[in-house]
PDB file of C-alpha atoms and ligand atoms in Angstrom:
ATOM      1  CA  MET A 225       3.490 -16.077  -6.870  1.00 79.00           C
ATOM      2  CA  SER A 226       0.959 -15.714  -4.031  1.00 95.00           C
ATOM      3  CA  HIS A 227      -2.211 -17.635  -3.468  1.00 97.00           C
ATOM      4  CA  ALA A 228      -5.404 -15.742  -2.631  1.00 98.00           C
ATOM      5  CA  LEU A 229      -8.592 -17.357  -1.404  1.00 98.00           C
ATOM      6  CA  PHE A 230     -11.747 -15.731  -2.767  1.00 98.00           C
ATOM      7  CA  PRO A 231     -14.563 -16.902  -0.478  1.00 98.00           C
ATOM      8  CA  GLY A 232     -18.282 -16.321  -0.818  1.00 97.00           C
ATOM      9  CA  SER A 233     -21.690 -17.875  -1.294  1.00 96.00           C
ATOM     10  CA  PHE A 234     -21.631 -17.340  -5.088  1.00 97.00           C
ATOM     11  CA  ASP A 235     -25.385 -17.908  -5.249  1.00 97.00           C
ATOM     12  CA  PRO A 236     -25.035 -17.505  -8.168  1.00 98.00           C
ATOM     13  CA  PHE A 237     -21.617 -16.555  -9.593  1.00 98.00           C
ATOM     14  CA  THR A 238     -21.956 -13.121 -11.293  1.00 98.00           C
ATOM     15  CA  ASN A 239     -19.918 -11.002 -13.685  1.00 98.00           C
ATOM     16  CA  GLY A 240     -18.822  -9.052 -10.597  1.00 98.00           C
ATOM     17  CA  HIS A 241     -17.252 -12.208  -9.167  1.00 98.00           C
ATOM     18  CA  LEU A 242     -15.655 -12.941 -12.553  1.00 98.00           C
ATOM     19  CA  ASP A 243     -14.127  -9.445 -12.631  1.00 97.00           C
ATOM     20  CA  LEU A 244     -12.590  -9.914  -9.169  1.00 98.00           C
ATOM     21  CA  VAL A 245     -11.209 -13.383  -9.938  1.00 98.00           C
ATOM     22  CA  GLU A 246      -9.599 -12.226 -13.195  1.00 97.00           C
ATOM     23  CA  ARG A 247      -8.009  -9.220 -11.527  1.00 97.00           C
ATOM     24  CA  GLY A 248      -7.050 -11.278  -8.480  1.00 98.00           C
ATOM     25  CA  VAL A 249      -5.211 -13.853 -10.555  1.00 98.00           C
ATOM     26  CA  ALA A 250      -3.312 -11.070 -12.347  1.00 97.00           C
ATOM     27  CA  LEU A 251      -2.231  -9.719  -8.947  1.00 97.00           C
ATOM     28  CA  PHE A 252      -1.553 -12.928  -7.033  1.00 97.00           C
ATOM     29  CA  GLY A 253      -0.869 -15.630  -9.609  1.00 97.00           C
ATOM     30  CA  LYS A 254      -3.262 -18.110  -8.042  1.00 98.00           C
ATOM     31  CA  VAL A 255      -6.849 -17.652  -6.825  1.00 98.00           C
ATOM     32  CA  THR A 256      -9.006 -20.332  -5.254  1.00 98.00           C
ATOM     33  CA  VAL A 257     -12.711 -19.620  -5.358  1.00 98.00           C
ATOM     34  CA  ALA A 258     -13.970 -21.087  -2.078  1.00 98.00           C
ATOM     35  CA  ILE A 259     -17.711 -21.603  -1.867  1.00 97.00           C
ATOM     36  CA  GLY A 260     -18.919 -21.467   1.705  1.00 91.00           C
ATOM     37  CA  ARG A 261     -22.115 -21.343   3.662  1.00 79.00           C
ATOM     38  CA  HIS A 262     -23.601 -18.034   4.704  1.00 75.00           C
ATOM     39  CA  ALA A 263     -24.602 -18.352   8.366  1.00 75.00           C
ATOM     40  CA  THR A 264     -28.036 -16.779   7.943  1.00 81.00           C
ATOM     41  CA  ARG A 265     -29.096 -17.473   4.365  1.00 81.00           C
ATOM     42  CA  ASP A 266     -30.439 -20.559   2.594  1.00 91.00           C
ATOM     43  CA  PRO A 267     -28.958 -20.723  -0.904  1.00 95.00           C
ATOM     44  CA  MET A 268     -31.037 -20.864  -4.075  1.00 96.00           C
ATOM     45  CA  PHE A 269     -28.546 -23.233  -5.744  1.00 96.00           C
ATOM     46  CA  SER A 270     -27.047 -26.319  -4.137  1.00 95.00           C
ATOM     47  CA  LEU A 271     -23.339 -26.391  -3.354  1.00 95.00           C
ATOM     48  CA  GLU A 272     -22.755 -28.767  -6.283  1.00 96.00           C
ATOM     49  CA  GLU A 273     -24.628 -26.453  -8.669  1.00 97.00           C
ATOM     50  CA  ARG A 274     -22.662 -23.423  -7.477  1.00 97.00           C
ATOM     51  CA  ILE A 275     -19.348 -25.270  -7.891  1.00 97.00           C
ATOM     52  CA  GLU A 276     -20.363 -26.364 -11.392  1.00 98.00           C
ATOM     53  CA  MET A 277     -21.431 -22.855 -12.453  1.00 98.00           C
ATOM     54  CA  ALA A 278     -18.302 -21.139 -11.095  1.00 98.00           C
ATOM     55  CA  SER A 279     -16.046 -23.812 -12.647  1.00 98.00           C
ATOM     56  CA  GLU A 280     -17.705 -23.440 -16.025  1.00 98.00           C
ATOM     57  CA  ALA A 281     -17.601 -19.626 -15.867  1.00 98.00           C
ATOM     58  CA  LEU A 282     -13.865 -19.744 -15.108  1.00 98.00           C
ATOM     59  CA  ARG A 283     -12.911 -22.549 -17.509  1.00 97.00           C
ATOM     60  CA  GLY A 284      -9.782 -21.726 -19.507  1.00 96.00           C
ATOM     61  CA  ILE A 285      -8.403 -19.131 -17.089  1.00 96.00           C
ATOM     62  CA  ASP A 286      -5.019 -20.222 -15.729  1.00 97.00           C
ATOM     63  CA  GLY A 287      -4.290 -20.099 -12.004  1.00 98.00           C
ATOM     64  CA  ILE A 288      -7.863 -20.689 -10.810  1.00 98.00           C
ATOM     65  CA  GLU A 289      -9.335 -23.421  -8.676  1.00 98.00           C
ATOM     66  CA  VAL A 290     -12.882 -23.812  -7.403  1.00 98.00           C
ATOM     67  CA  THR A 291     -13.622 -25.636  -4.177  1.00 97.00           C
ATOM     68  CA  ALA A 292     -16.091 -25.752  -1.305  1.00 97.00           C
ATOM     69  CA  PHE A 293     -15.391 -25.112   2.349  1.00 96.00           C
ATOM     70  CA  ASP A 294     -17.251 -25.734   5.545  1.00 93.00           C
ATOM     71  CA  GLY A 295     -16.542 -24.177   8.905  1.00 93.00           C
ATOM     72  CA  LEU A 296     -14.281 -21.240   9.555  1.00 95.00           C
ATOM     73  CA  LEU A 297     -12.723 -19.322   6.707  1.00 96.00           C
ATOM     74  CA  VAL A 298      -9.391 -18.981   8.537  1.00 97.00           C
ATOM     75  CA  ASN A 299      -9.123 -22.780   8.773  1.00 97.00           C
ATOM     76  CA  ALA A 300      -9.993 -23.242   5.096  1.00 97.00           C
ATOM     77  CA  ALA A 301      -7.345 -20.678   4.112  1.00 97.00           C
ATOM     78  CA  LYS A 302      -4.722 -22.508   6.182  1.00 96.00           C
ATOM     79  CA  GLU A 303      -5.673 -25.937   4.811  1.00 97.00           C
ATOM     80  CA  LEU A 304      -5.590 -24.709   1.229  1.00 97.00           C
ATOM     81  CA  GLY A 305      -2.280 -22.896   1.708  1.00 96.00           C
ATOM     82  CA  ALA A 306      -3.640 -19.461   0.819  1.00 97.00           C
ATOM     83  CA  THR A 307      -1.584 -16.465   1.896  1.00 93.00           C
ATOM     84  CA  CYS A 308      -4.478 -13.997   1.919  1.00 96.00           C
ATOM     85  CA  VAL A 309      -8.186 -13.641   1.384  1.00 98.00           C
ATOM     86  CA  LEU A 310      -9.615 -11.547  -1.427  1.00 98.00           C
ATOM     87  CA  ARG A 311     -12.958  -9.765  -1.085  1.00 98.00           C
ATOM     88  CA  GLY A 312     -14.727  -7.139  -3.151  1.00 97.00           C
ATOM     89  CA  VAL A 313     -16.027  -3.917  -1.633  1.00 97.00           C
ATOM     90  CA  ARG A 314     -18.568  -2.377  -3.988  1.00 93.00           C
ATOM     91  CA  ALA A 315     -19.756   0.553  -1.917  1.00 91.00           C
ATOM     92  CA  SER A 316     -19.635   2.023   1.551  1.00 91.00           C
ATOM     93  CA  SER A 317     -22.627  -0.169   2.421  1.00 90.00           C
ATOM     94  CA  ASP A 318     -20.361  -3.239   2.033  1.00 92.00           C
ATOM     95  CA  TYR A 319     -17.522  -1.797   4.041  1.00 95.00           C
ATOM     96  CA  ASP A 320     -18.716  -2.241   7.649  1.00 96.00           C
ATOM     97  CA  TYR A 321     -19.510  -5.940   7.189  1.00 95.00           C
ATOM     98  CA  GLU A 322     -16.298  -6.601   5.286  1.00 97.00           C
ATOM     99  CA  ALA A 323     -14.100  -4.755   7.796  1.00 97.00           C
ATOM    100  CA  GLN A 324     -15.776  -6.602  10.679  1.00 97.00           C
ATOM    101  CA  MET A 325     -15.090  -9.977   9.022  1.00 97.00           C
ATOM    102  CA  ALA A 326     -11.500  -9.028   8.162  1.00 98.00           C
ATOM    103  CA  ARG A 327     -10.741  -7.901  11.728  1.00 97.00           C
ATOM    104  CA  THR A 328     -12.449 -10.911  13.296  1.00 98.00           C
ATOM    105  CA  ASN A 329     -10.552 -13.276  11.017  1.00 97.00           C
ATOM    106  CA  ALA A 330      -7.295 -11.533  11.937  1.00 97.00           C
ATOM    107  CA  ASP A 331      -8.174 -11.993  15.638  1.00 97.00           C
ATOM    108  CA  LEU A 332      -8.878 -15.689  15.056  1.00 97.00           C
ATOM    109  CA  SER A 333      -5.665 -16.172  13.098  1.00 96.00           C
ATOM    110  CA  PRO A 334      -2.957 -13.560  13.737  1.00 95.00           C
ATOM    111  CA  GLY A 335      -1.283 -12.491  10.520  1.00 93.00           C
ATOM    112  CA  PHE A 336      -4.348 -13.397   8.479  1.00 93.00           C
ATOM    113  CA  GLU A 337      -4.670 -10.747   5.768  1.00 96.00           C
ATOM    114  CA  THR A 338      -7.745  -9.707   3.809  1.00 98.00           C
ATOM    115  CA  VAL A 339      -7.202  -7.750   0.612  1.00 98.00           C
ATOM    116  CA  PHE A 340     -10.106  -5.669  -0.704  1.00 98.00           C
ATOM    117  CA  LEU A 341     -10.547  -4.848  -4.362  1.00 97.00           C
ATOM    118  CA  ALA A 342     -12.958  -2.240  -5.664  1.00 96.00           C
ATOM    119  CA  PRO A 343     -14.985  -3.691  -8.531  1.00 94.00           C
ATOM    120  CA  SER A 344     -14.562  -2.498 -12.092  1.00 95.00           C
ATOM    121  CA  LYS A 345     -16.993   0.275 -13.008  1.00 93.00           C
ATOM    122  CA  ASP A 346     -19.115  -1.992 -15.194  1.00 93.00           C
ATOM    123  CA  THR A 347     -19.780  -4.456 -12.372  1.00 94.00           C
ATOM    124  CA  ALA A 348     -19.857  -2.204  -9.300  1.00 91.00           C
ATOM    125  CA  HIS A 349     -23.657  -2.326  -9.053  1.00 93.00           C
ATOM    126  CA  LEU A 350     -24.062  -6.094  -9.469  1.00 95.00           C
ATOM    127  CA  SER A 351     -25.194  -8.352  -6.668  1.00 96.00           C
ATOM    128  CA  ALA A 352     -26.212 -12.013  -6.572  1.00 96.00           C
ATOM    129  CA  THR A 353     -29.262 -11.006  -4.518  1.00 95.00           C
ATOM    130  CA  LEU A 354     -30.559  -8.698  -7.265  1.00 97.00           C
ATOM    131  CA  VAL A 355     -29.740 -11.258  -9.945  1.00 98.00           C
ATOM    132  CA  ARG A 356     -31.832 -13.879  -8.088  1.00 97.00           C
ATOM    133  CA  GLN A 357     -34.682 -11.418  -7.676  1.00 97.00           C
ATOM    134  CA  ILE A 358     -34.695 -10.336 -11.349  1.00 97.00           C
ATOM    135  CA  ALA A 359     -34.501 -13.921 -12.608  1.00 97.00           C
ATOM    136  CA  SER A 360     -37.301 -15.045 -10.294  1.00 96.00           C
ATOM    137  CA  MET A 361     -39.540 -12.347 -11.803  1.00 96.00           C
ATOM    138  CA  GLY A 362     -38.755 -13.312 -15.379  1.00 95.00           C
ATOM    139  CA  GLY A 363     -36.267 -10.490 -16.063  1.00 96.00           C
ATOM    140  CA  ASP A 364     -33.254 -10.741 -18.351  1.00 97.00           C
ATOM    141  CA  VAL A 365     -30.052 -11.320 -16.364  1.00 97.00           C
ATOM    142  CA  SER A 366     -27.825 -12.141 -19.337  1.00 97.00           C
ATOM    143  CA  GLY A 367     -25.861  -8.885 -18.944  1.00 97.00           C
ATOM    144  CA  PHE A 368     -25.115  -9.576 -15.286  1.00 98.00           C
ATOM    145  CA  VAL A 369     -23.917 -13.179 -15.166  1.00 98.00           C
ATOM    146  CA  PRO A 370     -21.841 -15.609 -17.267  1.00 98.00           C
ATOM    147  CA  ASP A 371     -23.815 -17.497 -19.929  1.00 98.00           C
ATOM    148  CA  CYS A 372     -23.830 -20.770 -17.989  1.00 98.00           C
ATOM    149  CA  VAL A 373     -25.378 -19.014 -14.985  1.00 98.00           C
ATOM    150  CA  ALA A 374     -28.009 -17.274 -17.129  1.00 98.00           C
ATOM    151  CA  ARG A 375     -28.942 -20.682 -18.559  1.00 97.00           C
ATOM    152  CA  ALA A 376     -29.222 -22.212 -15.073  1.00 97.00           C
ATOM    153  CA  LEU A 377     -31.425 -19.334 -13.877  1.00 97.00           C
ATOM    154  CA  ASN A 378     -33.670 -19.551 -16.952  1.00 95.00           C
ATOM    155  CA  GLU A 379     -34.018 -23.274 -16.383  1.00 95.00           C
ATOM    156  CA  ARG A 380     -34.844 -22.749 -12.694  1.00 95.00           C
ATOM    157  CA  PHE A 381     -37.583 -20.198 -13.376  1.00 93.00           C
ATOM    158  CA  LYS A 382     -39.027 -21.369 -16.678  1.00 86.00           C
ATOM    159  CA  SER A 383     -42.796 -21.606 -16.426  1.00 70.00           C
TER     160      SER A 383
HETATM  161  O1  PNS B 556     -20.135 -13.269  -0.059  1.00 93.30           O
HETATM  162  P1  PNS B 556     -20.862 -13.777   1.142  1.00 93.30           P
HETATM  163  O2  PNS B 556     -22.104 -14.508   0.799  1.00 93.30           O
HETATM  164  O3  PNS B 556     -21.116 -12.665   2.112  1.00 93.30           O
HETATM  165  O4  PNS B 556     -19.881 -14.844   1.829  1.00 93.30           O
HETATM  166  C1  PNS B 556     -19.816 -14.995   3.181  1.00 93.30           C
HETATM  167  C2  PNS B 556     -18.747 -16.015   3.617  1.00 93.30           C
HETATM  168  C3  PNS B 556     -19.108 -17.408   3.148  1.00 93.30           C
HETATM  169  C4  PNS B 556     -17.408 -15.616   3.037  1.00 93.30           C
HETATM  170  C5  PNS B 556     -18.710 -15.874   5.157  1.00 93.30           C
HETATM  171  O5  PNS B 556     -19.985 -16.098   5.664  1.00 93.30           O
HETATM  172  C6  PNS B 556     -17.705 -16.805   5.803  1.00 93.30           C
HETATM  173  O6  PNS B 556     -16.532 -16.516   5.828  1.00 93.30           O
HETATM  174  N1  PNS B 556     -18.196 -17.926   6.323  1.00 93.30           N
HETATM  175  C7  PNS B 556     -17.353 -18.885   7.002  1.00 93.30           C
HETATM  176  C8  PNS B 556     -17.584 -18.869   8.517  1.00 93.30           C
HETATM  177  C9  PNS B 556     -16.609 -17.975   9.200  1.00 93.30           C
HETATM  178  O7  PNS B 556     -15.412 -18.097   9.057  1.00 93.30           O
HETATM  179  N2  PNS B 556     -17.175 -17.055   9.984  1.00 93.30           N
HETATM  180  C10 PNS B 556     -16.399 -16.092  10.694  1.00 93.30           C
HETATM  181  C11 PNS B 556     -16.052 -14.931   9.769  1.00 93.30           C
HETATM  182  S1  PNS B 556     -15.730 -13.513  10.688  1.00 93.30           S
END
């Protein structure tokens, strides 16, 4: 069994994230969802809210943990005992950023491996940014996020 770290902002956790975690755990045996801070973005949901939503969305799936990390991803991976990092690449527009992070992390920590998964076809178009935008304008996001996240978004934007 291997242990993959799945890092991100998860602001909020979407069905695309769920797809990657489920497929990651089938491949690696153990996946830790590691909620970090994006250097240039202020999150809509607090760290505690994002941990709670991801934990609830993943409840009942064996081999999953949800945690937060601060600082460098390579250090978090070492501390948590992960053997690789898992990231999703939805389209070519994701690739440059993801490859840059993967190579920089490998420079910072030789031997550090990033594994990319293409999303399933039903979730390839999903993004947390679009989900936030739709919810903030009163749109229905229930097809894009787990139920607990849809409830949290409805609560946040109810008028
Ligand atoms: O999915 P996101 O929102 O793009 O996640 C970005 C995240 C949190 C994975 C990334 O910003 C990150 O790894 N932050 C930790 C800081 C770090 O290690 N920076 C150097 C990476 S090259």
